[in-house]
PDB file of C-alpha atoms in Angstrom:
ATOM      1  CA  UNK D 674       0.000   0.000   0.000  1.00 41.00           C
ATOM      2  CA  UNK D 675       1.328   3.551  -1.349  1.00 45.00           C
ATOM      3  CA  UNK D 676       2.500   5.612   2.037  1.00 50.00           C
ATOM      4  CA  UNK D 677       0.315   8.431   2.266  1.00 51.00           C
ATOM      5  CA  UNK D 678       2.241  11.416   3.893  1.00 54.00           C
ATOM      6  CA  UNK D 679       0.472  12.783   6.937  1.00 58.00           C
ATOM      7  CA  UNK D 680      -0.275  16.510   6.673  1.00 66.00           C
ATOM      8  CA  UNK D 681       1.833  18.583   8.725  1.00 71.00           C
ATOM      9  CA  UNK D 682      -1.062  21.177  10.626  1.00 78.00           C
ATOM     10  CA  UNK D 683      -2.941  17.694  11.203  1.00 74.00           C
ATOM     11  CA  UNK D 684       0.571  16.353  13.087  1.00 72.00           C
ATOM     12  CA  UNK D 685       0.932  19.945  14.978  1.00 76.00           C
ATOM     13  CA  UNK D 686      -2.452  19.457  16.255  1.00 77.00           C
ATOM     14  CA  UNK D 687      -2.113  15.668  17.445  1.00 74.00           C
ATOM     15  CA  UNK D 688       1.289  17.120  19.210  1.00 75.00           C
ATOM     16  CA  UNK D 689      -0.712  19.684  21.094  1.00 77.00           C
ATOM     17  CA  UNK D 690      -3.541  17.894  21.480  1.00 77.00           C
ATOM     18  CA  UNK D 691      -3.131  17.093  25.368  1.00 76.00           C
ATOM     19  CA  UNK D 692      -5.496  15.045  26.699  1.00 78.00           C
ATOM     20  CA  UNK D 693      -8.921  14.756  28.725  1.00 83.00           C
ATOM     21  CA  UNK D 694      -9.431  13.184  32.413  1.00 84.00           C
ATOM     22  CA  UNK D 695     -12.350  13.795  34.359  1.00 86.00           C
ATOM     23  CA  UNK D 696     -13.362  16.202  32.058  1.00 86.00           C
ATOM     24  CA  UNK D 697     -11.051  18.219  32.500  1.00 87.00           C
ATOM     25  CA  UNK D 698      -8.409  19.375  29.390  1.00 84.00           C
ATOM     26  CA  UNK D 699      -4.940  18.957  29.874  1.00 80.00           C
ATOM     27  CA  UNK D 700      -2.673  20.788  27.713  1.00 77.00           C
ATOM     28  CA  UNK D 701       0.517  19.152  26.570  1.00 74.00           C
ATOM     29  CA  UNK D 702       3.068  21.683  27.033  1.00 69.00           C
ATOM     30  CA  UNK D 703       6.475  20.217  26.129  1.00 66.00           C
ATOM     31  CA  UNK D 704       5.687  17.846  23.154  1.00 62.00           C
ATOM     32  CA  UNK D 705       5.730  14.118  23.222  1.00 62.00           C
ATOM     33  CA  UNK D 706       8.276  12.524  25.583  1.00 59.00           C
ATOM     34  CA  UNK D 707      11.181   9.706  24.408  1.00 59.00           C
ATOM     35  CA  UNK D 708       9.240   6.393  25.204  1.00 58.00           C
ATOM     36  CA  UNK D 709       6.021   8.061  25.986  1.00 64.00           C
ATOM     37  CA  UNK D 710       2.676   6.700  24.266  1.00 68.00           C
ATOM     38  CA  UNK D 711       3.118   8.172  21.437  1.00 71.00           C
ATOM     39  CA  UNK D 712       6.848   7.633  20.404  1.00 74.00           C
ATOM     40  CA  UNK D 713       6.247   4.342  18.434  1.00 76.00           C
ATOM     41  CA  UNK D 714       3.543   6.018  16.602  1.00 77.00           C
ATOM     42  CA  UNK D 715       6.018   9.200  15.352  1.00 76.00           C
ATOM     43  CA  UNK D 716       8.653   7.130  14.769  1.00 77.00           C
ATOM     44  CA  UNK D 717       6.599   5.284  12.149  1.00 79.00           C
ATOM     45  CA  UNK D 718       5.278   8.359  10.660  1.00 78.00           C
ATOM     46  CA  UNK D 719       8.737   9.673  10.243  1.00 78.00           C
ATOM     47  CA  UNK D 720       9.962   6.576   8.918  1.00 81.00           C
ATOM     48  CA  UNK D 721       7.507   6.134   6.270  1.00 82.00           C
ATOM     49  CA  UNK D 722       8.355   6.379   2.792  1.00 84.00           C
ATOM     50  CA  UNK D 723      12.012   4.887   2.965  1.00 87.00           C
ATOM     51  CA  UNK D 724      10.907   1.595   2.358  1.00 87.00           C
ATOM     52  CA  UNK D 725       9.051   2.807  -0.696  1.00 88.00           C
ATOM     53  CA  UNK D 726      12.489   5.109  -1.926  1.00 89.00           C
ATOM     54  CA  UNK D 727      14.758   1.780  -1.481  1.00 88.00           C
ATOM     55  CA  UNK D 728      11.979  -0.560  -3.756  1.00 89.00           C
ATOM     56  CA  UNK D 729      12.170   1.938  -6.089  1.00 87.00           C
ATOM     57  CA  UNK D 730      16.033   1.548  -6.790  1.00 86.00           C
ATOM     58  CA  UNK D 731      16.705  -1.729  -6.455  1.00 87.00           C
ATOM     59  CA  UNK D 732      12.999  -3.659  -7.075  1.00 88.00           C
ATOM     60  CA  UNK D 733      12.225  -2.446 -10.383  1.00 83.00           C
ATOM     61  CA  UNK D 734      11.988  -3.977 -13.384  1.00 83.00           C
ATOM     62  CA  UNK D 735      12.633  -3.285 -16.942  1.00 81.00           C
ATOM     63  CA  UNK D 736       8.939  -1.977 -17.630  1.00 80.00           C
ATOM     64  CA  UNK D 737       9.476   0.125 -14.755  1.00 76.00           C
ATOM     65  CA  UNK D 738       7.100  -0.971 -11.952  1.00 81.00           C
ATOM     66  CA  UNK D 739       7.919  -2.713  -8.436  1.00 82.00           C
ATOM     67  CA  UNK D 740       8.781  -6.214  -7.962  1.00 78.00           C
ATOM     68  CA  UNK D 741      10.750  -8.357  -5.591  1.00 76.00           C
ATOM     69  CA  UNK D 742      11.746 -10.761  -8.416  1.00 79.00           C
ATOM     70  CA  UNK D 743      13.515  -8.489  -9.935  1.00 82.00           C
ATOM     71  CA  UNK D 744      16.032  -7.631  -6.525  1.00 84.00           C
ATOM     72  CA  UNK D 745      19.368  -8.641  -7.531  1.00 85.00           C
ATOM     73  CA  UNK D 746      21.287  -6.987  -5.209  1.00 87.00           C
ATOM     74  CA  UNK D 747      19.049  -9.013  -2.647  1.00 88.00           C
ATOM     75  CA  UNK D 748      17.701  -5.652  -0.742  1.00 88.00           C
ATOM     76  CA  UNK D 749      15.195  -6.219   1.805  1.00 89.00           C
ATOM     77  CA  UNK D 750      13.926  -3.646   4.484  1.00 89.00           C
ATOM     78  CA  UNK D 751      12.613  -4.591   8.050  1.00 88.00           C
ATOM     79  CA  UNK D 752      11.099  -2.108  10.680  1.00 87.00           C
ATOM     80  CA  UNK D 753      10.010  -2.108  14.109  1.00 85.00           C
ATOM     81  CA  UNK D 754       8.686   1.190  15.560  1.00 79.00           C
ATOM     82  CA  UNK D 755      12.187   3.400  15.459  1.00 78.00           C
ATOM     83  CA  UNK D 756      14.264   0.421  15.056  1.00 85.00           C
ATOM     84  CA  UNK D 757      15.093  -1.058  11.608  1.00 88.00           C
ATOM     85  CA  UNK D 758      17.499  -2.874   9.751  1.00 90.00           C
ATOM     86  CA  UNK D 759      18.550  -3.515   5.735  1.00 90.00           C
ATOM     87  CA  UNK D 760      20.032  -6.381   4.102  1.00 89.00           C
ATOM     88  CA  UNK D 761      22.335  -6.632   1.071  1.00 89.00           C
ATOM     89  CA  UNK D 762      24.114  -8.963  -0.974  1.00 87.00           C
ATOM     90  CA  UNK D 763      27.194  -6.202  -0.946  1.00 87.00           C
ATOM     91  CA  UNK D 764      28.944  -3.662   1.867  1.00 89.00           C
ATOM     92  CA  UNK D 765      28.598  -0.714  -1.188  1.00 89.00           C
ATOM     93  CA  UNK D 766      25.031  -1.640  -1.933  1.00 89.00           C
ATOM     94  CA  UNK D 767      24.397  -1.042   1.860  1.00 90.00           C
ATOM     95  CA  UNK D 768      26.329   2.123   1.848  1.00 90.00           C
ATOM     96  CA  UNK D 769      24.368   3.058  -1.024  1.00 90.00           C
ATOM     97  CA  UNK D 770      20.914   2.369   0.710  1.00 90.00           C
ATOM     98  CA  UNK D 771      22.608   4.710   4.117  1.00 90.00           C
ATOM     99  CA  UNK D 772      22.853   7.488   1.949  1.00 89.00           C
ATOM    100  CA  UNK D 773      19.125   7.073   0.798  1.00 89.00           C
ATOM    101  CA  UNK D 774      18.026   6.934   4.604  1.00 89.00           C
ATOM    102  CA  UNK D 775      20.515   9.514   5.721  1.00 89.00           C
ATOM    103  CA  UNK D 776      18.716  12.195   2.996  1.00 88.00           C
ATOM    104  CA  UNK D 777      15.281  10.814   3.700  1.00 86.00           C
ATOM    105  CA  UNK D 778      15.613  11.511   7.838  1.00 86.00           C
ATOM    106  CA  UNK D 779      17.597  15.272   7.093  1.00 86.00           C
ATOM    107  CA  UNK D 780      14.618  16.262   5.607  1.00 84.00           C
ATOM    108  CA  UNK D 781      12.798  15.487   8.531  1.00 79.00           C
ATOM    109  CA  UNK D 782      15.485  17.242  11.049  1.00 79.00           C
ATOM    110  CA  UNK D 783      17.117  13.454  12.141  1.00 80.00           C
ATOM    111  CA  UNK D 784      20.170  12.527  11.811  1.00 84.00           C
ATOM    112  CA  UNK D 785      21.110   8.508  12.316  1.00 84.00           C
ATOM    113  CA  UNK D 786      22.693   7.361  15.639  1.00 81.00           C
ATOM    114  CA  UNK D 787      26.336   6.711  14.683  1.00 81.00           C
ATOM    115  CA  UNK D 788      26.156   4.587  18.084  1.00 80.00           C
ATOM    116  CA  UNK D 789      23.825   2.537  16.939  1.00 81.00           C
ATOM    117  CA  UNK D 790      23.893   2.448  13.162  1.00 85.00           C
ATOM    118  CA  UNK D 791      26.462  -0.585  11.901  1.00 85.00           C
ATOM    119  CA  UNK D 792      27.404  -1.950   8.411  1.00 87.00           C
ATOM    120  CA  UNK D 793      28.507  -5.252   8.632  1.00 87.00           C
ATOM    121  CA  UNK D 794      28.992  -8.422   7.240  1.00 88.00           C
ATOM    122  CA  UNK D 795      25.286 -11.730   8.379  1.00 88.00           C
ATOM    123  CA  UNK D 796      28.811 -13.437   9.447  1.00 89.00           C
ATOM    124  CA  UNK D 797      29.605 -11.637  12.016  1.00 89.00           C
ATOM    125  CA  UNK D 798      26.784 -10.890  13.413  1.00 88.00           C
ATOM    126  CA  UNK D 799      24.073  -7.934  14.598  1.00 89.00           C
ATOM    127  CA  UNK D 800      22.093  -7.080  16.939  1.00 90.00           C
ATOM    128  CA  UNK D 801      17.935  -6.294  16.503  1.00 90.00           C
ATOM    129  CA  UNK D 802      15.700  -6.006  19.143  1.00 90.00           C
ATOM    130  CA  UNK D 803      17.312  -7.450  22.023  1.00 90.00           C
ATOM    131  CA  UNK D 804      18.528 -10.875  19.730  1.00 91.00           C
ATOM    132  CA  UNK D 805      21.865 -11.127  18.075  1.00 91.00           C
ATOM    133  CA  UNK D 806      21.506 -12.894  14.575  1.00 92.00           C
ATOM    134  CA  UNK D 807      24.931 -14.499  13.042  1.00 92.00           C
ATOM    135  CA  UNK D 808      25.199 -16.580  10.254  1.00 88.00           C
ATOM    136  CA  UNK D 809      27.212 -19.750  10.969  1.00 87.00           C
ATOM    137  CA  UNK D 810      28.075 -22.312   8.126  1.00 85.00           C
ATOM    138  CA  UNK D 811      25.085 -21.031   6.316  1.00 84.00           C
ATOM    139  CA  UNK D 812      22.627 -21.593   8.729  1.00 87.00           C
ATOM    140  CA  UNK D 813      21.371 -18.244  10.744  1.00 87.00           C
ATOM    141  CA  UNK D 814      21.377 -18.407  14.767  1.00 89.00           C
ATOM    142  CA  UNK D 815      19.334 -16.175  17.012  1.00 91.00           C
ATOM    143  CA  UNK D 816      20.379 -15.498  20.388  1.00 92.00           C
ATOM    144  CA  UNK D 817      19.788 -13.073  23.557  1.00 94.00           C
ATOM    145  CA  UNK D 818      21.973 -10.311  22.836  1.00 93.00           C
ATOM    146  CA  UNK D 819      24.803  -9.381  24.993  1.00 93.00           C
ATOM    147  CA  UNK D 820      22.958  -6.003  25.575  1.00 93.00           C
ATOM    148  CA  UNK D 821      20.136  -7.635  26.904  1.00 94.00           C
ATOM    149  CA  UNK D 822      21.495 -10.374  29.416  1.00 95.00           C
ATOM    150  CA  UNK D 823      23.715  -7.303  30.919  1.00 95.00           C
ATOM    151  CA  UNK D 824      20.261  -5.435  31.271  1.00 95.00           C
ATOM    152  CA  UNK D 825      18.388  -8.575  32.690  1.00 96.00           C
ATOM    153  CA  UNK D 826      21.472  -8.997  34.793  1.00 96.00           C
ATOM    154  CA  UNK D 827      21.257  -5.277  36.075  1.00 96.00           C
ATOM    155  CA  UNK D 828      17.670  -5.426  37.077  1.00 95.00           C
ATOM    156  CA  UNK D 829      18.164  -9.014  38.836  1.00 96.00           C
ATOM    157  CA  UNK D 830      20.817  -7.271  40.805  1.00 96.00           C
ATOM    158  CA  UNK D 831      18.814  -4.535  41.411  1.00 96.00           C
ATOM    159  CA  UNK D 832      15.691  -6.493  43.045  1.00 96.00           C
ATOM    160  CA  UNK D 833      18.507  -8.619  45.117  1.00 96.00           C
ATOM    161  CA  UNK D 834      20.092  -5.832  46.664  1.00 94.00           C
ATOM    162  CA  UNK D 835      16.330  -3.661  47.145  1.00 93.00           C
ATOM    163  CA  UNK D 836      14.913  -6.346  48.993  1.00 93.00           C
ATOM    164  CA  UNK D 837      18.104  -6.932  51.568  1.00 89.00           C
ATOM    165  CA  UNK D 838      15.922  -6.089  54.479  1.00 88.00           C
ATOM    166  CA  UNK D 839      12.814  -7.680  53.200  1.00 92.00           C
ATOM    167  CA  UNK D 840      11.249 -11.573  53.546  1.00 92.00           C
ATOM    168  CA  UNK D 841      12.358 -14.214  51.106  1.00 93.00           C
ATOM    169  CA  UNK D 842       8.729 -14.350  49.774  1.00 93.00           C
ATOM    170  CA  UNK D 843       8.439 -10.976  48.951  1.00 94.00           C
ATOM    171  CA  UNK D 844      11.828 -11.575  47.265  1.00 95.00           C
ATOM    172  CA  UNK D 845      10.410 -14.367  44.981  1.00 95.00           C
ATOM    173  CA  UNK D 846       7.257 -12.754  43.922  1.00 94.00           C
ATOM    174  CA  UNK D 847       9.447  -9.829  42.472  1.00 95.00           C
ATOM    175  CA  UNK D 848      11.876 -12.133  40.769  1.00 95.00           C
ATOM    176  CA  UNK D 849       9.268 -14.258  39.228  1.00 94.00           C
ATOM    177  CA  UNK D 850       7.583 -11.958  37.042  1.00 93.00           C
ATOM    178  CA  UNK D 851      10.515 -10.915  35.559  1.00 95.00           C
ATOM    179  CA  UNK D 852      12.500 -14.068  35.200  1.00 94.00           C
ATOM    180  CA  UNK D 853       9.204 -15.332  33.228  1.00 91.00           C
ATOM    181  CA  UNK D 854       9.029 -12.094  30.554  1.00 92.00           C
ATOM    182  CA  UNK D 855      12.191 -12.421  29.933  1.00 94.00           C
ATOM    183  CA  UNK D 856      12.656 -15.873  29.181  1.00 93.00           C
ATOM    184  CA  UNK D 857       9.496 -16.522  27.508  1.00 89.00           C
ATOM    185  CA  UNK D 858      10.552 -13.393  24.963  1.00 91.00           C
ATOM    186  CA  UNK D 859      13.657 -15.323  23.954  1.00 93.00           C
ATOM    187  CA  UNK D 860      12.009 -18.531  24.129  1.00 89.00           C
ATOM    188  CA  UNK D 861      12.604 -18.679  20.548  1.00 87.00           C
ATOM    189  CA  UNK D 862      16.164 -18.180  20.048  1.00 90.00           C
ATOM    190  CA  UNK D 863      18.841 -20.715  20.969  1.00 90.00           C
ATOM    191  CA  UNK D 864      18.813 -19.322  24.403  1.00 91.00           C
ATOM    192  CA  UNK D 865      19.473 -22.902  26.421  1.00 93.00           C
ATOM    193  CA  UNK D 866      22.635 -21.751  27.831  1.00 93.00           C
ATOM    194  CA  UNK D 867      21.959 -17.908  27.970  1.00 95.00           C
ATOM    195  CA  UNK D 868      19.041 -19.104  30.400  1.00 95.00           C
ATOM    196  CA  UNK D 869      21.496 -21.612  32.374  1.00 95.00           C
ATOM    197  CA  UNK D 870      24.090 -18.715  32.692  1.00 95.00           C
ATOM    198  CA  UNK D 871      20.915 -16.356  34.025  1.00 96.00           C
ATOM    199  CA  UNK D 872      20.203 -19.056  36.397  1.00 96.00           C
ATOM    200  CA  UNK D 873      23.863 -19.375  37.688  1.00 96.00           C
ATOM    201  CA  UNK D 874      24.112 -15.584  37.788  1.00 96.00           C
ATOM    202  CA  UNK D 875      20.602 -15.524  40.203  1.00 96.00           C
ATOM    203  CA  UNK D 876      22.000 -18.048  42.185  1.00 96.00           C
ATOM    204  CA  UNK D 877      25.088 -16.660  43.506  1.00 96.00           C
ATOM    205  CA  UNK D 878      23.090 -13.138  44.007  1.00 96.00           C
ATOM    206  CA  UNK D 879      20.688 -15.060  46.590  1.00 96.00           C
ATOM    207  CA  UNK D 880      23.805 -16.963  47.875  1.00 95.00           C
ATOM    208  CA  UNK D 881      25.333 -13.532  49.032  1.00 94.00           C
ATOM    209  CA  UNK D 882      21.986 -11.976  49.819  1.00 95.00           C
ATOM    210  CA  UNK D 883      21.127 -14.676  52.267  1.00 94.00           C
ATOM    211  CA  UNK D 884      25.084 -14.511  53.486  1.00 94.00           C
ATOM    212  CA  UNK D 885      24.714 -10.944  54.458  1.00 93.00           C
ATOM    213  CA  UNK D 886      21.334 -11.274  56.402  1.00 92.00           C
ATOM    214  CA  UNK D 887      22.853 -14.092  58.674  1.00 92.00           C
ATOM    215  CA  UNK D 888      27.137 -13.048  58.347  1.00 90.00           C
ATOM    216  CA  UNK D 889      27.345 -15.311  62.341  1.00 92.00           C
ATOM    217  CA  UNK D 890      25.821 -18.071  60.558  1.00 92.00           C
ATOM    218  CA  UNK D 891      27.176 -21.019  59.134  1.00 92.00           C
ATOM    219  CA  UNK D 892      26.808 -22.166  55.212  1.00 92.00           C
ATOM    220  CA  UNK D 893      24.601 -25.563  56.084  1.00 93.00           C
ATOM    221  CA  UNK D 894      22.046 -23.608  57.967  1.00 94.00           C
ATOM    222  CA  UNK D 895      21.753 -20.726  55.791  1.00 93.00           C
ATOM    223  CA  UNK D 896      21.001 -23.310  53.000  1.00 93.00           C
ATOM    224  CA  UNK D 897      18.776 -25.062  55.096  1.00 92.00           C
ATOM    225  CA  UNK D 898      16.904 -21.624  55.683  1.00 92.00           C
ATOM    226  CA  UNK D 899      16.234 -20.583  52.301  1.00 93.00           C
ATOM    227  CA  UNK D 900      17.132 -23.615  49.976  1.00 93.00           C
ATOM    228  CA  UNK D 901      15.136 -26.702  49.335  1.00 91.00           C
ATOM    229  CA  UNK D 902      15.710 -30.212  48.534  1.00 89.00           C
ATOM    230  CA  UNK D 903      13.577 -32.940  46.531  1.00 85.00           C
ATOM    231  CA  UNK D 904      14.124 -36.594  44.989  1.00 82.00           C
ATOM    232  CA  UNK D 905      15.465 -34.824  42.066  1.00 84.00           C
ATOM    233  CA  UNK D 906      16.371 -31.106  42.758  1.00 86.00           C
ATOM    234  CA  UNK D 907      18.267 -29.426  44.991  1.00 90.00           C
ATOM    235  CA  UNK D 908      19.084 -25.875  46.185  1.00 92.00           C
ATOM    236  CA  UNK D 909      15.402 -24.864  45.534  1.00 91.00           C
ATOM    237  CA  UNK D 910      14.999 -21.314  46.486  1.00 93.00           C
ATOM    238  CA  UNK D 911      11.370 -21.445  48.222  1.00 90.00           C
ATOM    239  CA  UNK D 912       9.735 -20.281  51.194  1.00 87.00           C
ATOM    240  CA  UNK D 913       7.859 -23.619  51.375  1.00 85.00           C
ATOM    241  CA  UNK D 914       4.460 -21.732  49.792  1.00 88.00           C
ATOM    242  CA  UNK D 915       6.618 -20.393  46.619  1.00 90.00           C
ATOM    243  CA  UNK D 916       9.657 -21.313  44.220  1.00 92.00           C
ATOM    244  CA  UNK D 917      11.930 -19.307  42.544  1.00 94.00           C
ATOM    245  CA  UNK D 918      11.450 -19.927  38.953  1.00 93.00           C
ATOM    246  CA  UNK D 919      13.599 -21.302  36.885  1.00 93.00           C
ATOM    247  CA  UNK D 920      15.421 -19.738  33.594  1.00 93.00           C
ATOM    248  CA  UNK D 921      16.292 -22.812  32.083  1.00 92.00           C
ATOM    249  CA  UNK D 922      12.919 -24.494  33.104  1.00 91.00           C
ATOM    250  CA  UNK D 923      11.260 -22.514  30.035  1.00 89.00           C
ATOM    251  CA  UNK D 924      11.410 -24.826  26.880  1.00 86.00           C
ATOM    252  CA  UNK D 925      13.136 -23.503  24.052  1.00 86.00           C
ATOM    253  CA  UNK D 926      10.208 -23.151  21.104  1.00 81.00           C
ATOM    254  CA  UNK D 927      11.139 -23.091  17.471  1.00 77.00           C
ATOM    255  CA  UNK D 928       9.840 -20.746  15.415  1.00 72.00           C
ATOM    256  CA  UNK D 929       8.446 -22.363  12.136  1.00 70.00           C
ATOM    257  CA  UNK D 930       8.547 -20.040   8.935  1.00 73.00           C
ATOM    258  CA  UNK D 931       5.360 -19.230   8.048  1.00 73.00           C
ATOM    259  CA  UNK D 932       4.302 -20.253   4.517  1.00 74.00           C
ATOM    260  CA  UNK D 933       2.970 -17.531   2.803  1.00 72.00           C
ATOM    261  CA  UNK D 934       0.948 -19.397   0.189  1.00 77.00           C
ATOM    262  CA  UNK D 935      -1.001 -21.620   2.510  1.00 80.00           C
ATOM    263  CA  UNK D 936      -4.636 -21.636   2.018  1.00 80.00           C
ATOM    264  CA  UNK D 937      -6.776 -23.397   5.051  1.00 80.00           C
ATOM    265  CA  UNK D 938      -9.234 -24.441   2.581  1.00 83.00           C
ATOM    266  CA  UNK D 939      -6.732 -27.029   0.872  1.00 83.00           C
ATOM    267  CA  UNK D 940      -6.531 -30.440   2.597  1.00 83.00           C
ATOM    268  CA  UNK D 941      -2.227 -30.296   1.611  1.00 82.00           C
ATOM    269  CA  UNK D 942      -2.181 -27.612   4.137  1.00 81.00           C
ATOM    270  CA  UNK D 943      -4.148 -28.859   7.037  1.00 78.00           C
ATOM    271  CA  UNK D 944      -1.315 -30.355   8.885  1.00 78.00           C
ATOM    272  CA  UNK D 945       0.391 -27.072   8.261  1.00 79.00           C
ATOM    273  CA  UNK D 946      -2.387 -25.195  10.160  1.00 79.00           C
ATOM    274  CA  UNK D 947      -2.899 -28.125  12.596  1.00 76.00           C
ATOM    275  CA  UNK D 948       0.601 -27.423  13.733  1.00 75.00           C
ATOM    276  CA  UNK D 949       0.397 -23.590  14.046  1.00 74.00           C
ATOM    277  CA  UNK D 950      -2.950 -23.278  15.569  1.00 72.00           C
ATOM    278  CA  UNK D 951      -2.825 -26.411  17.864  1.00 71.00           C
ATOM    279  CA  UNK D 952       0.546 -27.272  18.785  1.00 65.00           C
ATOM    280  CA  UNK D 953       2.163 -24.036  18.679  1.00 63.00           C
ATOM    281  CA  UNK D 954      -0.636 -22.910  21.262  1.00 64.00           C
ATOM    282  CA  UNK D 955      -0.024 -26.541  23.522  1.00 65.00           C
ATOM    283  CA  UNK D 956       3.845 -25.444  23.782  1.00 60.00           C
ATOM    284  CA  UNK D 957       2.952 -21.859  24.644  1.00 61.00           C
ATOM    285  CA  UNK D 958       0.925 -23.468  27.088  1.00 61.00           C
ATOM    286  CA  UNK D 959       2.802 -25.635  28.728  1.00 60.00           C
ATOM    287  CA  UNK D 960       5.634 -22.711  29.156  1.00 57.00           C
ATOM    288  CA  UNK D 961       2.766 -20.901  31.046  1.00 53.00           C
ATOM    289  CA  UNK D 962       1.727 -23.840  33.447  1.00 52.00           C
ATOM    290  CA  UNK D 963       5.415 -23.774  34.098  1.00 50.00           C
ATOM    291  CA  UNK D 964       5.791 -20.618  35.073  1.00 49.00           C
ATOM    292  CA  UNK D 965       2.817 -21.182  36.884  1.00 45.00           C
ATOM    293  CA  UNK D 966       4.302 -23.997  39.015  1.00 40.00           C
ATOM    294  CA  UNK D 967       7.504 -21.723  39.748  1.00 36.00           C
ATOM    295  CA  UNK D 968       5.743 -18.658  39.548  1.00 34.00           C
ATOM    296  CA  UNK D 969       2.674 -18.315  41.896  1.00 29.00           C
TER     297      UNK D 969
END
């Protein structure tokens, strides 16, 4: 569908707009904040059209139109709110397509992050929202990013050392939540050992929290305290009621490619949509009930 550019007064207004709350008005007065509500929504608006200006170049064909048939230099353009990334058989393709985004975001007042923006070769790797994606004897592997275990890392640390003076219960409910986003966003990645190293990591936190509540006491009753042990587990970090969850507990999904010329009305395909609608959803659900067991 052609992008439609939105007209500028009509933007100024939405800007300005404020909002309404118990009937009463209230007036934005410094614009629309870096992560606020609105953010994804400008971003996209700004962003529009470069997509369109990159087909243009490298998807047309000899009669002049669109189509990705005819991409030889193997250009393809993926966005997510202000994040995006392009792919290209060739390093001076890519630098080719920069310039194209660089002119299309001046226009606009932007400049691209030279922090963030990187031209590099599938084989060594990049990172996209929060996943790392190398290319490895011609197979491509997805993985937590290093960017986003050192943030998981921070915020475990950050509950740990918060909750010091508080009960081990109140410790676990915090952790839980966020051990289960997390995990269950990278479910689909090969993230068996990234979870396994997040586990490790919580563990040694909780050994030294529980060490500096009870500094007199001695290692086997400290474990006793907060530590569990079953036929098959040990080191269980419960209160008796609840369980730490655990990282590597979440079952690693994979993602199946979805096949764009399926039709649900052809009998070839019904095992096709068997599999996405039924066992996709009995995975997803059994990751749930898990985090239920270690969870609540």
């Amino acid at each position: 569908m052609e992008n439609i550019p939105i007209d500028k007064r009509i933007l100024k207004q939405l800007l300005k707009a404020g909002f309404i709350y118990k009937r009463k008005l209230f007036p934005t007065q410094t614009g629309n904040p870096q992560g606020g509500i609105l953010s994804p929504i400008m971003a996209n608006i700004t962003l529009d059209g470069i997509e369109k200006k990159i087909k243009e170049k490298y998807w047309i064909t000899p009669k002049g139109t669109i189509d990705a048939r005819y991409n030889k230099h193997k250009v393809n353009y993926t966005r997510y709110a202000d994040d995006f990334i392009v792919s290209a058989d060739s390093i001076e393709t890519l630098n080719e397509i920069k310039e194209i985004i660089t002119h299309h975001l001046t226009r606009r007042g932007l400049t691209l992050s030279e922090e963030k923006t990187l031209v590099t070769n599938i084989n060594n790797g990049f990172e996209f929202l929060g996943w790392n994606f190398r290319k490895h004897k011609g197979q491509i592997y997805t993985k937590p990013s290093k960017n986003s275990i050192k943030k998981m890392k921070e915020t475990i640390k950050t509950i740990i050392k918060t909750h010091q003076g508080k009960s081990q219960t109140e410790l676990i409910k915090n952790l839980n939540p966020i051990i289960t986003g997390w995990t269950n966003y990278h479910c689909n990645t090969c993230a068996k050992k990234t979870f396994a190293q997040i586990d490790n990591y919580i563990f040694l936190k909780l050994k030294k929290w529980a060490k500096q509540r009870h500094s007199n006491k001695p290692r086997k009753w400290i474990k006793n305290r907060y530590w569990q042990r079953t036929l098959f587990r040990d080191w269980i970090f419960s209160d008796g009621n609840i369980q730490l969850k655990q990282a590597s507990h979440t079952k690693i999904i994979r993602h199946r490619i979805i096949k764009f010329d399926a039709n649900p009305y052809l009998p070839k395909y019904q095992r096709y949509y068997y599999y996405r609608d039924n066992l996709r959803m009995q995975e997803r659900n059994n990751n749930v009930a898990a985090n239920g067991i270690f969870g609540e």
